[in-house]
PDB file of C-alpha atoms in Angstrom:
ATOM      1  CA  UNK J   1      27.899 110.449-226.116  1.00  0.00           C
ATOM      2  CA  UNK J   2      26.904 112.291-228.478  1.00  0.00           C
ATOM      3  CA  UNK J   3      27.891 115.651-229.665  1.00  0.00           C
ATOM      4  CA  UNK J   4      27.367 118.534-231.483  1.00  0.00           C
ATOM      5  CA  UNK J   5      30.438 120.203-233.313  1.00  0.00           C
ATOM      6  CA  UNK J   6      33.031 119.048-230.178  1.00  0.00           C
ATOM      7  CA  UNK J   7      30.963 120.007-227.404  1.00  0.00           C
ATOM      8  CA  UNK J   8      28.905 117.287-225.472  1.00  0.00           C
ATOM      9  CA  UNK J   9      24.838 117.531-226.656  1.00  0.00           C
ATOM     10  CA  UNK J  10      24.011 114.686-224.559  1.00  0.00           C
ATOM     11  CA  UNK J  11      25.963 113.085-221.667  1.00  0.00           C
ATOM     12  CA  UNK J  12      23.669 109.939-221.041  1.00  0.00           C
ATOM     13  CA  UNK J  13      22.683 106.372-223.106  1.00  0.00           C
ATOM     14  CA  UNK J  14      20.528 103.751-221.868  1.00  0.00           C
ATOM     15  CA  UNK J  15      18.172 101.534-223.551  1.00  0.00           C
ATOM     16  CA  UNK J  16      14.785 101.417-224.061  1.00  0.00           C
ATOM     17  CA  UNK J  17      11.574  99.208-223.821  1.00  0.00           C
ATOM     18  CA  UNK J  18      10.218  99.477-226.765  1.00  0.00           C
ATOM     19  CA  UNK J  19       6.567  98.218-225.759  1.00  0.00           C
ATOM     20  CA  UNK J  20       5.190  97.365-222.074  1.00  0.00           C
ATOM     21  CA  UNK J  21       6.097  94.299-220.968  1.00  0.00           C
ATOM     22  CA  UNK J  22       3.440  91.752-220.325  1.00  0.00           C
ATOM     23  CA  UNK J  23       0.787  94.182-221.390  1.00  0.00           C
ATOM     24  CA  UNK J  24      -2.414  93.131-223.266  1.00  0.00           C
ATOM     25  CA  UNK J  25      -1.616  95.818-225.615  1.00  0.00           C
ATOM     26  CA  UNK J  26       1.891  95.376-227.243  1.00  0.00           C
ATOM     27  CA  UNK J  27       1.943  98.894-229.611  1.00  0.00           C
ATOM     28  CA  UNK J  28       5.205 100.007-230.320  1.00  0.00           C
ATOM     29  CA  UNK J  29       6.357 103.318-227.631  1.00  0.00           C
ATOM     30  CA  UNK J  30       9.277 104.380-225.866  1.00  0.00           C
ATOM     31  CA  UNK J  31       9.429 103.383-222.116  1.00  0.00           C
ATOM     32  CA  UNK J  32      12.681 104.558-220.477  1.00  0.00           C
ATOM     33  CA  UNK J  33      14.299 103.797-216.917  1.00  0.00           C
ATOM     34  CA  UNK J  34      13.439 106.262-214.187  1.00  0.00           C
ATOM     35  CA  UNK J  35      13.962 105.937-210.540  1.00  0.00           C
ATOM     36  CA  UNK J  36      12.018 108.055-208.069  1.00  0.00           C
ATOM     37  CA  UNK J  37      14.314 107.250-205.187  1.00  0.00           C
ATOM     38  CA  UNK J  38      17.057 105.058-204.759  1.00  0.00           C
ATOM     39  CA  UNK J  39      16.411 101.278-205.810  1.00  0.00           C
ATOM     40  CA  UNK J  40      12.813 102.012-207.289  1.00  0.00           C
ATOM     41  CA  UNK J  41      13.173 101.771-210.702  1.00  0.00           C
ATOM     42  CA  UNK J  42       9.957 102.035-213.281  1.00  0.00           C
ATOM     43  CA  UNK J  43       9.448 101.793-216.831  1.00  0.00           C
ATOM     44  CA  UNK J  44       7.997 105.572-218.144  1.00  0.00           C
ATOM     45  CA  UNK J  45       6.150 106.148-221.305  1.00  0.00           C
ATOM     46  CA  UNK J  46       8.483 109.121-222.892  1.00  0.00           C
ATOM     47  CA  UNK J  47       5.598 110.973-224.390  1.00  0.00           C
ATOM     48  CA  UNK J  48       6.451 114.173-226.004  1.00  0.00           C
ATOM     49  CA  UNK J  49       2.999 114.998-227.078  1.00  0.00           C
ATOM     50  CA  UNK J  50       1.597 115.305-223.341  1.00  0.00           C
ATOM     51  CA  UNK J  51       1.604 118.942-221.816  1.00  0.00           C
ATOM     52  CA  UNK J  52       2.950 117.015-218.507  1.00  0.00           C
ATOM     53  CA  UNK J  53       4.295 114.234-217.004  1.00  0.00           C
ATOM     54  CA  UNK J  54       2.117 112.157-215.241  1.00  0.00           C
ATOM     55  CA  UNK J  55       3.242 109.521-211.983  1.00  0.00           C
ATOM     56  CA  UNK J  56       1.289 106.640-211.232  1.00  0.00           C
ATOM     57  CA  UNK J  57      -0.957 107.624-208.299  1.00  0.00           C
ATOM     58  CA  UNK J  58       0.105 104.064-206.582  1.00  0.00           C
ATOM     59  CA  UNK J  59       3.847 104.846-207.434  1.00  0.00           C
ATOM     60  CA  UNK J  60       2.735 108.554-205.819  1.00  0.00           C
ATOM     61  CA  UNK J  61       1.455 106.730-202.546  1.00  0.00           C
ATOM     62  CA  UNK J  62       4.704 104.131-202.453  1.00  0.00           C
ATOM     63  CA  UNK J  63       6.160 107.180-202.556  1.00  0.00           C
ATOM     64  CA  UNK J  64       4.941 109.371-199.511  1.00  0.00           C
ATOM     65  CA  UNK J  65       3.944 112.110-202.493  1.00  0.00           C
ATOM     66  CA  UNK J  66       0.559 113.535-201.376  1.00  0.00           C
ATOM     67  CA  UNK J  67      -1.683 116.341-202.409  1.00  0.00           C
ATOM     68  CA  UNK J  68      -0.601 119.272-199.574  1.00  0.00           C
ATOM     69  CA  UNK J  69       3.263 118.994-201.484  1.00  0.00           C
ATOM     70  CA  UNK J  70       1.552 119.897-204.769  1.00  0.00           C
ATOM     71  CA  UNK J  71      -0.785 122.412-205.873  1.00  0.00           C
ATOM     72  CA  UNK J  72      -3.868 121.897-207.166  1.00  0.00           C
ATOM     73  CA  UNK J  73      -5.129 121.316-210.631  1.00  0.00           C
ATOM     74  CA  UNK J  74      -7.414 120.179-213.200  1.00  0.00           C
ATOM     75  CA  UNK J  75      -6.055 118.577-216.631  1.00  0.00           C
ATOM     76  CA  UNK J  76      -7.552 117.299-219.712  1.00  0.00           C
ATOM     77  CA  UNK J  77      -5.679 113.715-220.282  1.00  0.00           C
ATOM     78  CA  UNK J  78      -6.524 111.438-222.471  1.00  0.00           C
ATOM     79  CA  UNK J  79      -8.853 109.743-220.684  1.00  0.00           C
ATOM     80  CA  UNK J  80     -10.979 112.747-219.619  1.00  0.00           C
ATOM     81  CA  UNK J  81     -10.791 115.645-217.389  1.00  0.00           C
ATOM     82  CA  UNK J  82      -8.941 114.824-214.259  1.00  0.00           C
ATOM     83  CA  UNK J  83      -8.742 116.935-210.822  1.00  0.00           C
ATOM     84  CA  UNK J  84      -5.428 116.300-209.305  1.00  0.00           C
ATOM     85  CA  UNK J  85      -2.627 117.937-208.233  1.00  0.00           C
ATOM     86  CA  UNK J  86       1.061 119.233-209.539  1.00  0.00           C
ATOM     87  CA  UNK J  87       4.183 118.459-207.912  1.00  0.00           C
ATOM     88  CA  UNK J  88       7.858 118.979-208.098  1.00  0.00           C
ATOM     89  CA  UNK J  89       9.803 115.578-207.598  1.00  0.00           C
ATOM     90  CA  UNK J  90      13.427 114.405-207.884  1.00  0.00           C
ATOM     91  CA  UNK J  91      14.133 111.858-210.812  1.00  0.00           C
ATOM     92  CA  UNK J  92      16.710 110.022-211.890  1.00  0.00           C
ATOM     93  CA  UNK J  93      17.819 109.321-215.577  1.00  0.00           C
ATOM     94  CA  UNK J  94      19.886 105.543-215.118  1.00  0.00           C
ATOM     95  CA  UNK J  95      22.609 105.538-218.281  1.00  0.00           C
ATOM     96  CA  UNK J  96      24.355 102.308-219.430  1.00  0.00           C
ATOM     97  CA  UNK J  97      26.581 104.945-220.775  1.00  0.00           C
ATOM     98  CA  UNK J  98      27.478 108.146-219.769  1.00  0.00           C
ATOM     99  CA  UNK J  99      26.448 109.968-216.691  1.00  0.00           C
ATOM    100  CA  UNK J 100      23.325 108.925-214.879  1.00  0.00           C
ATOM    101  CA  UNK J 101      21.548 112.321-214.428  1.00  0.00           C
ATOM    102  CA  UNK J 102      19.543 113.674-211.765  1.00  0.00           C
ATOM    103  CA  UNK J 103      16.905 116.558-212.200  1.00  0.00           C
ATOM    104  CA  UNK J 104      13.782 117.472-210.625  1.00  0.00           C
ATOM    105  CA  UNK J 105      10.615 117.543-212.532  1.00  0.00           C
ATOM    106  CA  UNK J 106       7.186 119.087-212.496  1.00  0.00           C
ATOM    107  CA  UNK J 107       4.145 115.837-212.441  1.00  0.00           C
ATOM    108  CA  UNK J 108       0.726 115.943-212.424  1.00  0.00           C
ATOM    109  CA  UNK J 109      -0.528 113.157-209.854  1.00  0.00           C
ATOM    110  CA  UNK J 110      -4.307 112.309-209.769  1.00  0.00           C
ATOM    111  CA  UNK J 111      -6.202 109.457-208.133  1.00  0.00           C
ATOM    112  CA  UNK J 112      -8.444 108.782-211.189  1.00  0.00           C
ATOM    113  CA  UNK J 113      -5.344 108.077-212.824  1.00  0.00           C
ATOM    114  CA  UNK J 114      -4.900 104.430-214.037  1.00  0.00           C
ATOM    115  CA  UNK J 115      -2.336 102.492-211.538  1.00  0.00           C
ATOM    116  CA  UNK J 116       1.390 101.866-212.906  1.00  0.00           C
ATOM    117  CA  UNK J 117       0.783 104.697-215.346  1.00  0.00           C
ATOM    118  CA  UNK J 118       3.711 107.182-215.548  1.00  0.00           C
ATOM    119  CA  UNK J 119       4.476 109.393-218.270  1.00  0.00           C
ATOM    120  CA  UNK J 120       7.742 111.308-218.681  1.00  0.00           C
ATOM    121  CA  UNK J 121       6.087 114.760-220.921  1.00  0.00           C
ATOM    122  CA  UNK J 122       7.232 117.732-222.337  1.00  0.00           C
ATOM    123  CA  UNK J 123       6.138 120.668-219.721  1.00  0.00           C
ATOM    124  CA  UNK J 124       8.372 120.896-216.853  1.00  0.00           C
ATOM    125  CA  UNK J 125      10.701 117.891-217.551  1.00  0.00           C
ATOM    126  CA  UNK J 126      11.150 117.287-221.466  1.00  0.00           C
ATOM    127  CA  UNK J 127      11.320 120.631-222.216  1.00  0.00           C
ATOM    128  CA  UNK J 128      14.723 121.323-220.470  1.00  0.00           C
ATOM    129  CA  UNK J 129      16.296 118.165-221.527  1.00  0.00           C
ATOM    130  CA  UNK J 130      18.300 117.175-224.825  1.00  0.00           C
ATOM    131  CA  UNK J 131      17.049 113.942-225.866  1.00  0.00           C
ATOM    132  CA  UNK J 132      17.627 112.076-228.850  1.00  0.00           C
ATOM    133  CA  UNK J 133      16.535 108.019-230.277  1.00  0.00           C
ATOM    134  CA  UNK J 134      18.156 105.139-231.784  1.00  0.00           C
ATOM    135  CA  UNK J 135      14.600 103.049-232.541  1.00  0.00           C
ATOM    136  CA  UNK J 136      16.987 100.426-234.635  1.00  0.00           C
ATOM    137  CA  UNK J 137      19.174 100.028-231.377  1.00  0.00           C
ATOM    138  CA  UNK J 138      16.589 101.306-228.855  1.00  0.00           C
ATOM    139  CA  UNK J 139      18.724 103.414-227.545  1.00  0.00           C
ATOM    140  CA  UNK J 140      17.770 106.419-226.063  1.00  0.00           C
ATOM    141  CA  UNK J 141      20.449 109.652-225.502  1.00  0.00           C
ATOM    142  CA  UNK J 142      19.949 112.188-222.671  1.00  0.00           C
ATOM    143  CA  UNK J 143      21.449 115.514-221.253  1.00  0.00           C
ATOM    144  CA  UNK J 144      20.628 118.634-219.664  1.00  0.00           C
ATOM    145  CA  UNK J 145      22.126 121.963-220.103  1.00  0.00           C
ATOM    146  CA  UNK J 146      22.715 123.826-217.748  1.00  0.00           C
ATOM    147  CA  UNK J 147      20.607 127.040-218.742  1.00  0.00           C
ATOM    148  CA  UNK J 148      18.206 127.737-215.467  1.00  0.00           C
ATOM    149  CA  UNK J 149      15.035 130.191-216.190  1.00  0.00           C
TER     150      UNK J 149
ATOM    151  CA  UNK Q   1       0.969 129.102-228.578  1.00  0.00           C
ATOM    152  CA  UNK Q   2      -1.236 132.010-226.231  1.00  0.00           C
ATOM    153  CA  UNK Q   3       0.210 134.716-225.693  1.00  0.00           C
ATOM    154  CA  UNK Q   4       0.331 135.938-221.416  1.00  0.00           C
ATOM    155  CA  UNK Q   5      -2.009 138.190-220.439  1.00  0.00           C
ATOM    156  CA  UNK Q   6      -1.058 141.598-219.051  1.00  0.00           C
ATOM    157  CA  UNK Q   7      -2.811 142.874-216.555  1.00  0.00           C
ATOM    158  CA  UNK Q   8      -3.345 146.496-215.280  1.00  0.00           C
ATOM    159  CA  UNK Q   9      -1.493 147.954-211.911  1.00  0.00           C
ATOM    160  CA  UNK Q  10      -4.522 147.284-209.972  1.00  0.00           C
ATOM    161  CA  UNK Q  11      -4.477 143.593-209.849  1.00  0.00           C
ATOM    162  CA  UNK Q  12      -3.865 141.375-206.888  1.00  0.00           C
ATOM    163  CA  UNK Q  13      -1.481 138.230-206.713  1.00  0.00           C
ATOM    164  CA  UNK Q  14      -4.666 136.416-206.010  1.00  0.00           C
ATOM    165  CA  UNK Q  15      -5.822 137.447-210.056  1.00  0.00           C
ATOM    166  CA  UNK Q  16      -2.212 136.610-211.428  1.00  0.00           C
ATOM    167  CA  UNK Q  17      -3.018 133.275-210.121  1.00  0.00           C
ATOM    168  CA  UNK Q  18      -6.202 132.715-210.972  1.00  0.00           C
ATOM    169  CA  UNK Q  19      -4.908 133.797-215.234  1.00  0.00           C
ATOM    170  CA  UNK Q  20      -2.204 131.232-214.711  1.00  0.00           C
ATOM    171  CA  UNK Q  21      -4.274 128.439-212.992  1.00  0.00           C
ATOM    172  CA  UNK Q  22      -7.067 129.100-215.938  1.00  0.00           C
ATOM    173  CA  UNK Q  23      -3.569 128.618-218.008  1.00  0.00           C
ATOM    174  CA  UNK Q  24      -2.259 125.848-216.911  1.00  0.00           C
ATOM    175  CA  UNK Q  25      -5.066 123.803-217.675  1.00  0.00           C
ATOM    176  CA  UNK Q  26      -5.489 124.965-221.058  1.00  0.00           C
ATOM    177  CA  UNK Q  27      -2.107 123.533-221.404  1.00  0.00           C
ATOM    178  CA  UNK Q  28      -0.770 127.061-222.468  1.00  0.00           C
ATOM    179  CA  UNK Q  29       2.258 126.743-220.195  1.00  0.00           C
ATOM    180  CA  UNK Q  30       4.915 129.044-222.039  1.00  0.00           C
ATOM    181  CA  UNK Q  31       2.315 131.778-221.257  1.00  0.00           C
ATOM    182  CA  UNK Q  32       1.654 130.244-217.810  1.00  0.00           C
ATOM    183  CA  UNK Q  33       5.417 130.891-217.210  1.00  0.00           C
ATOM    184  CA  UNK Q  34       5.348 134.636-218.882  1.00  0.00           C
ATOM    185  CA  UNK Q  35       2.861 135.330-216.562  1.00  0.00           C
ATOM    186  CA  UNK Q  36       4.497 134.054-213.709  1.00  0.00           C
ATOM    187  CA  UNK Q  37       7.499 136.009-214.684  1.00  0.00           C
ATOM    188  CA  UNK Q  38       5.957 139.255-214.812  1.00  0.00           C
ATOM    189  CA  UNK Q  39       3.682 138.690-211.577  1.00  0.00           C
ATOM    190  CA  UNK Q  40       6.792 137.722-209.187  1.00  0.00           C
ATOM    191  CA  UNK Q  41       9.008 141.271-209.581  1.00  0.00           C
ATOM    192  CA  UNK Q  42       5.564 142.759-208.037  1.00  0.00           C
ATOM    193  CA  UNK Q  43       4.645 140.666-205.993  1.00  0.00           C
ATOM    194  CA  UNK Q  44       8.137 138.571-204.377  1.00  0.00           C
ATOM    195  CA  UNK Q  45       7.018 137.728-200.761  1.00  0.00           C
ATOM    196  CA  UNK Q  46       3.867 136.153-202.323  1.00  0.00           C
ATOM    197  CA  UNK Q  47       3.726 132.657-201.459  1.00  0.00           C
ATOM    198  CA  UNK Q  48       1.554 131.512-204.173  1.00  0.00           C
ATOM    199  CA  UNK Q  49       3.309 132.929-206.786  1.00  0.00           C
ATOM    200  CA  UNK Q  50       6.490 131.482-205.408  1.00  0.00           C
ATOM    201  CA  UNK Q  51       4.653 127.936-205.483  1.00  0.00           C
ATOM    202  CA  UNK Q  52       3.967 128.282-209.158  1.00  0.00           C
ATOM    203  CA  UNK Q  53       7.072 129.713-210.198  1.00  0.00           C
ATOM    204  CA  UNK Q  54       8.532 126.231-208.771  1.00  0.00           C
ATOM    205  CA  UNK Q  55       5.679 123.968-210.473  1.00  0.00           C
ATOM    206  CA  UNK Q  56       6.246 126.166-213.960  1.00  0.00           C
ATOM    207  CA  UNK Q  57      10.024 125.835-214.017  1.00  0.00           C
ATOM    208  CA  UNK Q  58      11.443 123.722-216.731  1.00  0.00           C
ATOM    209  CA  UNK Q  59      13.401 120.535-215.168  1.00  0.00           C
ATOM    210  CA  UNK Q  60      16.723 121.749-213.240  1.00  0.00           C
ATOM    211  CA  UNK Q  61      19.960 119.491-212.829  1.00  0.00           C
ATOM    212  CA  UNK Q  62      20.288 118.247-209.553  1.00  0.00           C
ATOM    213  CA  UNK Q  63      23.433 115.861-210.411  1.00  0.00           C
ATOM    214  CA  UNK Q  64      25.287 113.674-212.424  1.00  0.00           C
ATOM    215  CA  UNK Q  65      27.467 110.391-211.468  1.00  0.00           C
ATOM    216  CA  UNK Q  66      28.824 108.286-213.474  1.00  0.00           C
ATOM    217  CA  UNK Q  67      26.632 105.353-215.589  1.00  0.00           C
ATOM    218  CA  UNK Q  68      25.439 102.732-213.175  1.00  0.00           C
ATOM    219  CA  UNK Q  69      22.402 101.264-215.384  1.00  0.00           C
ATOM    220  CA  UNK Q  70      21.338  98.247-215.358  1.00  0.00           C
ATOM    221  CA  UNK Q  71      20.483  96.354-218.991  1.00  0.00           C
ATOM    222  CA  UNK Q  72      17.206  95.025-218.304  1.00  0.00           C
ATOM    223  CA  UNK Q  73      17.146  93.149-221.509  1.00  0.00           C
ATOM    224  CA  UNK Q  74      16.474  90.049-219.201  1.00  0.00           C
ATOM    225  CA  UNK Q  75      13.882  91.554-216.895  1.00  0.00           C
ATOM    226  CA  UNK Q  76      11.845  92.207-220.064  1.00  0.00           C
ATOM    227  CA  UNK Q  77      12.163  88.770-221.337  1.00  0.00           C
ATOM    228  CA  UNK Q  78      10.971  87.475-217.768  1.00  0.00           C
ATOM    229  CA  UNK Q  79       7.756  89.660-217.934  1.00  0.00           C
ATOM    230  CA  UNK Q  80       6.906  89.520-221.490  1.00  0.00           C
ATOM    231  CA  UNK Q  81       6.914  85.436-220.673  1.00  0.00           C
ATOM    232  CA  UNK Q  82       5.265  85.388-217.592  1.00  0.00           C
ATOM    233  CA  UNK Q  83       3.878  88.660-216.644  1.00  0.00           C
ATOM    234  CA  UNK Q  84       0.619  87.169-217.729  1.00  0.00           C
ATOM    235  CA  UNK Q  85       0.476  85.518-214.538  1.00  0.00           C
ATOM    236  CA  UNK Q  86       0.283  88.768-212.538  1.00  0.00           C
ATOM    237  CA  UNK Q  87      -2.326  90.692-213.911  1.00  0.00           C
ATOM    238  CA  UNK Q  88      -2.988  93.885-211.552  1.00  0.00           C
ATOM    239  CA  UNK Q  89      -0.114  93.461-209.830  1.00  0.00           C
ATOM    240  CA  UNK Q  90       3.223  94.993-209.278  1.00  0.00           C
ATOM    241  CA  UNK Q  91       6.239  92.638-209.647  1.00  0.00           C
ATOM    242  CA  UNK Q  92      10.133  93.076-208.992  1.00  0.00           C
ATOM    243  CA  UNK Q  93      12.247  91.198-211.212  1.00  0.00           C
ATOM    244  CA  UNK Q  94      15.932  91.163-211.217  1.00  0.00           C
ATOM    245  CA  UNK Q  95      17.917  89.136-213.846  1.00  0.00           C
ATOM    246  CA  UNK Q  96      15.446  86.523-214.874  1.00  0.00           C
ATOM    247  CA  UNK Q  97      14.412  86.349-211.071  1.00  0.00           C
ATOM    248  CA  UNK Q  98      10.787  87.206-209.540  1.00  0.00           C
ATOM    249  CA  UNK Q  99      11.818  88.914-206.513  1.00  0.00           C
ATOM    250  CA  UNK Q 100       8.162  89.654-205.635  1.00  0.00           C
ATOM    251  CA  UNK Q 101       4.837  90.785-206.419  1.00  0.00           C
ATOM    252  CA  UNK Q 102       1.951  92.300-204.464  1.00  0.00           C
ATOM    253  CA  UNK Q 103      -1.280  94.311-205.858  1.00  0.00           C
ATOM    254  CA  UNK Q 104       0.651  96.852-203.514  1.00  0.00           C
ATOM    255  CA  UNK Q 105       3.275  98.453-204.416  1.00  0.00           C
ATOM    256  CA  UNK Q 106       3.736 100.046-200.987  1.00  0.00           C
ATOM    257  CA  UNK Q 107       3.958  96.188-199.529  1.00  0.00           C
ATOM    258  CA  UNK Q 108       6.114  95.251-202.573  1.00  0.00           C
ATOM    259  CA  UNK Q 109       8.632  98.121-201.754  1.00  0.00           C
ATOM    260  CA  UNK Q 110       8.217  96.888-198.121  1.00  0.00           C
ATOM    261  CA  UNK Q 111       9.501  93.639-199.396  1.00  0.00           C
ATOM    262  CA  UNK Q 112      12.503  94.493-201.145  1.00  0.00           C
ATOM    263  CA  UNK Q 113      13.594  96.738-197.981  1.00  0.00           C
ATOM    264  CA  UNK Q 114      13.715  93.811-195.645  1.00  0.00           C
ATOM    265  CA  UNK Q 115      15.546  91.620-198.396  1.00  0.00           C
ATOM    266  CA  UNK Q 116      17.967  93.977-200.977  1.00  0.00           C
ATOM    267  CA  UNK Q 117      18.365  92.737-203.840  1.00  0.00           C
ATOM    268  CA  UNK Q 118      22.101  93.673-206.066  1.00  0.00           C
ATOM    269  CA  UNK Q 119      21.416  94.300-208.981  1.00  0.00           C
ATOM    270  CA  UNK Q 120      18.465  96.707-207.731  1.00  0.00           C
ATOM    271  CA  UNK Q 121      14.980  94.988-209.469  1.00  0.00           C
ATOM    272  CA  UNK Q 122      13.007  96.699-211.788  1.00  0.00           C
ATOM    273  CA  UNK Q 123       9.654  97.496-210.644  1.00  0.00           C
ATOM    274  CA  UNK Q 124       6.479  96.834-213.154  1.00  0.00           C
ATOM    275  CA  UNK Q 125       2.770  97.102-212.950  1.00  0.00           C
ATOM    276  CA  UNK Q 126       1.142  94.488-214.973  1.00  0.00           C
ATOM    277  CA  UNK Q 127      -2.311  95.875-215.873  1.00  0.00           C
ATOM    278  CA  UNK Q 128      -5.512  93.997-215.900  1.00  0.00           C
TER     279      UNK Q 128
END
């Protein structure tokens, strides 16, 4: 993977969408593969300019993830002012190369929240992790150190 | 970045929380977490405060194993040429196979528990 001087900086590769499949609008973004539990694998939006990530409220549901396991809150997104709720959830990272990782993460879920949605974002789950991209190869480089706070 | 806001001896848990819920959504969570931080030595057996502390804390390593992704170069192809066709609806594609599709996910999961599928699909909502 790769590294910085000879230690390890990330321990994880796996490649990337680089647009939504099958959507009406094609831009260019970063989707990478998450799993919420074991054979559910989704395509995230890695945005690091959102405060937090955000999970599909449908995916939430599929999931058995419901309001009394978060805490309540209000967030502006970008498509308005959303009440909701925050929770902690187990992810996995899936590598082609490397170590798959597994980490818990803070999300924002919210039933006004578009279905199939889910944005990997920088408070709570970015923020700890080493991340790095290849756009020519769409490759996309992971780790997490161990520092806890 | 907002800096946390002390607060005076006198202060309840219920007030620390209120500062970092009023925080939180102004997307100031580095002070969020200072706050937090400083509220918990005073207050440890509050339950609240132990609730946000969780929610705050950057992401924490729960394990590693050894590479076991899938290249979903194929599933890709398979939606971006016929996704069209399910419009609102989850699908699970494996390879360049349609495995299933419901405006459910719940029901689609449902699915691929009575009939696993190796490799495991990738799951996909297909907006309207």
């Amino acid at each position: 993977m790769l590294l910085r001087g000879r230690a390890p900086f990330t321990t994880g590769r796996s490649r990337f969408a680089d647009h939504s499949p099958a959507a009406k609008d094609p831009t260019a973004k970063i989707y990478v593969r998450v799993a919420f539990e074991q054979g559910s694998e989704v395509l995230a939006q890695l945005d690091t300019g959102a405060a937090w990530s955000v999970l599909a409220p449908d995916l939430a549901r599929a999931l058995g993830v419901s309001a009394p396991a978060g805490y309540p809150a209000r967030m502006r997104t970008p498509l308005g002012v959303m009440n909701g709720y925050l929770v902690r959830l187990p992810l996995t990272l899936w590598a082609d190369e490397g170590e798959d990782l597994q980490l818990d993460g803070t999300f924002f879920v919210s039933d006004n929240w578009p279905d199939g949605m889910t944005f990997l974002g920088y408070s709570g789950l970015l923020d700890a992790l080493r991340f790095a991209v290849d756009p020519q190869a769409n490759d996309f480089y992971f780790g997490l150190p161990t520092e806890s706070w | 970045m907002a800096k946390a806001i002390k607060i005076s001896w006198e202060e309840t848990p219920e007030d620390y929380v209120a500062r970092v819920r009023d925080l939180v959504e102004r997307e100031h969570v580095m002070a969020a977490r200072r706050l937090v931080q400083e509220a918990r030595p005073r207050f440890p057996q509050d339950p609240v405060l132990a609730r946000w502390h969780e929610i705050l804390s950057p992401a924490k390593l729960l394990g590693r194993s050894p590479a076991s992704g899938v290249d979903r170069t194929p599933e890709i192809h398979w939606l971006d040429a016929h996704g069209a066709a399910y419009r609102g609806e989850w699908v699970a594609v494996s390879g360049d196979r349609l495995l299933g599709h419901s405006k459910s996910l719940q029901d689609l999961m449902a699915l691929l528990d009575r009939n696993p599928a190796n490799p495991r699909p990738l799951l996909h909502y297909i907006p309207d």
